[in-house]
Coordinates of C-alpha atoms in Angstrom, one line a residue:
Chain A
E1484 CA -0.4 29.4 -10.3
T1485 CA -1.5 27.2 -7.5
G1486 CA -3.6 29.8 -5.7
V1487 CA -1.4 29.7 -2.7
T1488 CA 1.4 32.3 -2.5
Q1489 CA 4.3 32.5 0.0
T1490 CA 6.7 35.3 0.7
P1491 CA 9.6 35.6 0.9
R1492 CA 10.8 32.7 -1.3
H1493 CA 14.2 32.7 0.3
L1494 CA 15.3 34.0 3.7
V1495 CA 18.7 34.0 5.5
M1496 CA 18.7 35.0 9.1
G1497 CA 20.9 35.0 12.1
M1498 CA 20.0 33.2 15.3
T1499 CA 19.1 36.5 17.0
N1500 CA 16.9 37.9 14.2
K1501 CA 13.1 38.1 14.2
K1502 CA 11.4 37.5 10.9
S1503 CA 8.0 36.5 9.6
L1504 CA 6.8 34.2 6.8
K1505 CA 3.6 35.0 5.0
C1506 CA 1.1 32.8 3.2
E1507 CA -2.0 33.8 1.3
Q1508 CA -4.5 31.6 -0.4
H1509 CA -6.9 32.8 -3.1
L1510 CA -9.1 29.7 -3.2
G1511 CA -11.7 30.4 -0.6
H1512 CA -10.5 27.6 1.6
N1513 CA -11.3 27.3 5.3
A1514 CA -8.2 25.4 6.5
M1515 CA -4.5 26.4 6.3
Y1516 CA -1.4 24.5 7.4
W1517 CA 2.3 25.1 8.0
Y1518 CA 4.8 22.3 7.2
K1519 CA 8.5 21.9 7.6
Q1520 CA 10.3 20.0 4.8
S1521 CA 13.8 18.8 5.4
A1522 CA 15.9 16.9 2.9
K1523 CA 15.0 13.2 2.6
K1524 CA 12.5 13.5 5.5
P1525 CA 8.7 13.3 5.5
L1526 CA 6.8 16.5 5.7
E1527 CA 6.4 17.6 9.3
L1528 CA 3.1 19.2 10.1
M1529 CA 3.6 22.2 12.4
F1530 CA 0.3 24.0 12.7
V1531 CA -3.3 23.6 11.4
Y1532 CA -5.9 26.3 11.4
S1533 CA -9.5 25.8 10.6
L1534 CA -11.8 28.8 10.2
E1535 CA -9.0 30.9 11.9
E1536 CA -8.9 28.7 15.0
R1537 CA -5.8 26.6 15.7
V1538 CA -6.7 23.0 15.8
E1539 CA -3.2 21.4 16.0
N1540 CA 0.2 22.3 17.3
N1541 CA 2.5 19.3 17.0
S1542 CA 4.8 20.2 19.9
V1543 CA 6.5 22.8 17.9
P1544 CA 9.2 24.9 19.7
S1545 CA 7.9 28.3 20.9
R1546 CA 10.5 30.0 18.7
F1547 CA 7.9 29.4 16.0
S1548 CA 4.7 31.4 16.5
P1549 CA 1.8 31.2 14.0
E1550 CA -0.8 33.8 13.4
C1551 CA -4.0 33.5 11.3
P1552 CA -5.8 36.8 11.1
N1553 CA -8.4 35.6 8.6
S1554 CA -9.1 32.5 6.6
S1555 CA -7.0 33.8 3.6
H1556 CA -3.8 34.7 5.5
L1557 CA -1.3 32.8 7.6
F1558 CA 1.9 33.9 9.2
L1559 CA 4.8 32.2 10.8
H1560 CA 6.7 34.4 13.2
L1561 CA 10.3 33.3 13.8
H1562 CA 12.7 34.4 16.6
T1563 CA 15.9 33.0 18.1
L1564 CA 16.0 30.2 15.6
Q1565 CA 18.7 27.4 15.5
P1566 CA 20.7 26.2 12.6
E1567 CA 18.7 23.0 12.6
D1568 CA 15.6 25.0 11.8
S1569 CA 17.0 25.6 8.3
A1570 CA 14.5 23.9 5.9
L1571 CA 11.8 24.6 3.3
Y1572 CA 8.7 25.9 5.0
L1573 CA 5.5 25.1 3.1
C1574 CA 2.1 26.5 3.5
A1575 CA -1.0 24.6 2.3
S1576 CA -4.7 25.1 2.3
S1577 CA -7.8 22.8 1.9
R1578 CA -11.5 23.3 1.8
G1579 CA -11.8 22.0 5.3
T1580 CA -10.5 19.6 7.9
S1581 CA -11.4 16.3 9.2
G1582 CA -9.8 16.1 12.6
T1583 CA -6.4 17.6 12.0
G1584 CA -6.1 16.3 8.5
P1585 CA -7.5 17.8 5.3
S1586 CA -11.0 16.9 4.2
D1587 CA -9.7 16.7 0.7
E1588 CA -6.7 17.5 -1.4
Q1589 CA -4.3 20.2 -0.2
F1590 CA -3.0 23.0 -2.3
F1591 CA 0.6 24.0 -1.5
G1592 CA 2.5 27.2 -1.9
P1593 CA 6.0 27.2 -3.3
G1594 CA 7.6 27.4 0.1
T1595 CA 10.1 29.6 1.8
R1596 CA 13.7 28.3 1.8
L1597 CA 15.0 29.3 5.2
T1598 CA 18.7 29.3 6.2
V1599 CA 19.7 30.0 9.8
L1600 CA 23.3 31.0 10.3
Chain B
G176 CA 4.4 3.7 15.6
Q177 CA 3.0 4.9 12.3
N178 CA 5.2 4.4 9.2
I179 CA 5.1 5.1 5.5
D180 CA 7.8 3.4 3.3
Q181 CA 8.7 4.4 -0.2
P182 CA 11.9 3.9 -2.1
T183 CA 14.3 6.8 -1.8
E184 CA 15.1 7.0 -5.5
M185 CA 14.2 5.4 -8.8
T186 CA 15.5 5.7 -12.3
A187 CA 13.5 5.1 -15.5
T188 CA 13.8 5.7 -19.2
E189 CA 11.8 8.2 -21.3
G190 CA 8.8 6.5 -22.9
A191 CA 8.9 3.6 -20.4
I192 CA 6.6 2.7 -17.5
V193 CA 7.5 3.0 -13.8
Q194 CA 5.8 1.8 -10.6
I195 CA 6.4 3.6 -7.4
N196 CA 5.4 1.6 -4.3
C197 CA 4.2 2.8 -0.9
T198 CA 3.6 0.6 2.1
Y199 CA 2.0 1.9 5.2
Q200 CA 1.5 0.9 8.8
T201 CA -0.9 3.3 10.5
S202 CA -3.5 3.3 13.2
G203 CA -6.5 3.0 10.9
F204 CA -7.0 4.2 7.4
N205 CA -9.1 7.0 5.9
G206 CA -7.5 7.4 2.5
L207 CA -4.2 7.7 0.7
F208 CA -2.9 10.6 -1.3
W209 CA -0.1 10.9 -3.9
Y210 CA 1.5 14.2 -4.6
Q211 CA 4.2 15.2 -7.1
Q212 CA 6.9 17.7 -6.2
H213 CA 9.3 19.2 -8.8
A214 CA 12.6 20.4 -7.3
G215 CA 12.1 23.8 -5.8
E216 CA 8.4 23.8 -6.3
A217 CA 5.1 23.2 -4.4
P218 CA 3.8 19.6 -4.1
T219 CA 0.7 19.2 -6.3
F220 CA -2.1 16.7 -5.9
L221 CA -2.1 13.6 -8.1
S222 CA -4.6 11.2 -6.7
Y223 CA -6.7 10.0 -3.7
N224 CA -7.7 6.4 -3.0
V225 CA -9.9 5.2 -0.3
L226 CA -11.4 2.0 -1.8
D227 CA -9.4 -0.9 -3.1
G228 CA -8.6 -1.0 -6.8
L229 CA -7.1 1.1 -9.5
E230 CA -7.9 4.7 -10.3
E231 CA -6.7 5.8 -13.7
K232 CA -6.1 9.5 -14.6
G233 CA -4.4 9.9 -18.0
R234 CA -0.8 8.6 -17.9
F235 CA -1.0 8.2 -14.1
S236 CA -2.8 5.5 -12.2
S237 CA -2.9 4.8 -8.5
F238 CA -3.7 1.4 -6.9
L239 CA -4.7 0.6 -3.3
S240 CA -4.9 -2.6 -1.3
R241 CA -6.1 -1.8 2.2
S242 CA -5.7 -5.4 3.4
K243 CA -2.0 -5.3 2.4
G244 CA -1.3 -1.8 3.5
Y245 CA 0.0 -1.1 0.0
S246 CA -0.4 1.4 -2.8
Y247 CA 1.5 2.1 -6.0
L248 CA 1.6 5.0 -8.5
L249 CA 2.0 3.9 -12.1
L250 CA 3.4 6.3 -14.6
K251 CA 3.1 5.4 -18.3
E252 CA 4.8 6.9 -21.4
L253 CA 7.3 8.6 -19.2
Q254 CA 8.4 12.1 -20.2
M255 CA 11.4 14.1 -19.0
K256 CA 9.0 16.5 -17.1
D257 CA 8.0 13.5 -14.9
S258 CA 11.3 13.8 -13.2
A259 CA 10.2 14.8 -9.7
S260 CA 9.7 13.5 -6.2
Y261 CA 6.5 11.6 -5.5
L262 CA 5.0 11.8 -2.0
C263 CA 2.7 9.2 -0.5
A264 CA 0.5 10.2 2.5
V265 CA -2.1 8.3 4.5
L266 CA -5.0 9.7 6.6
D267 CA -5.1 7.6 9.8
S268 CA -8.2 6.8 12.0
N269 CA -7.8 10.2 13.7
Y270 CA -7.7 11.9 10.3
Q271 CA -4.0 12.8 10.9
L272 CA -2.1 12.9 7.6
I273 CA 1.1 10.7 7.8
W274 CA 3.7 11.5 5.1
G275 CA 6.3 9.3 3.5
A276 CA 9.7 10.8 2.8
G277 CA 9.1 10.7 -1.0
T278 CA 10.6 8.9 -4.0
K279 CA 12.9 10.9 -6.3
L280 CA 12.2 9.7 -9.8
I281 CA 15.0 10.4 -12.4
I282 CA 14.0 10.0 -16.1
K283 CA 16.8 9.4 -18.5
P284 CA 16.6 9.9 -22.3

């Protein structure tokens, strides 16, 4: 148990569907992150939230829309995705941020394996 | 541009020692992380180095040389459960975390 949970663990969706990924952290952290992990590529930071305020959006396409209603929950809303968006989407948290990076170690959730048909 | 280089894949034998290297070229440096990721699981934190030298933590040690832009993760007394990917990440001068693509370590009996 890492203290960070993600649902669903697997998701298959068509390009016209709308779905949401959910992340919850039980660690009392103030910062949360969305990453995209594709095979044999570095982790790509998508969004960073610190105290529920977005501090970073790395030029992510608008078909990905994050939401952070409180410091324990993070959502990633998906619509009209493309097949190249198929990847593992990881959520992480840390006690705080320094700039857009973590102030210390990050705790990751198990990820959502997304397949876009 | 900013770059982190790690070998794509390494193979080692159970009970042996393996060293996974990471070289980086970043705009400034504010620390280097190593994470372990088993297939289908979350990355988990292994170590953080910000000063030159060796940090030992049980069977795992991490070394940093800032002047050479170089780090390594040393795994001793390898066990089958050490089969995983090992991710190197550097905090640059803007506190942006730059990730390597990871090294897949295969342990053979």
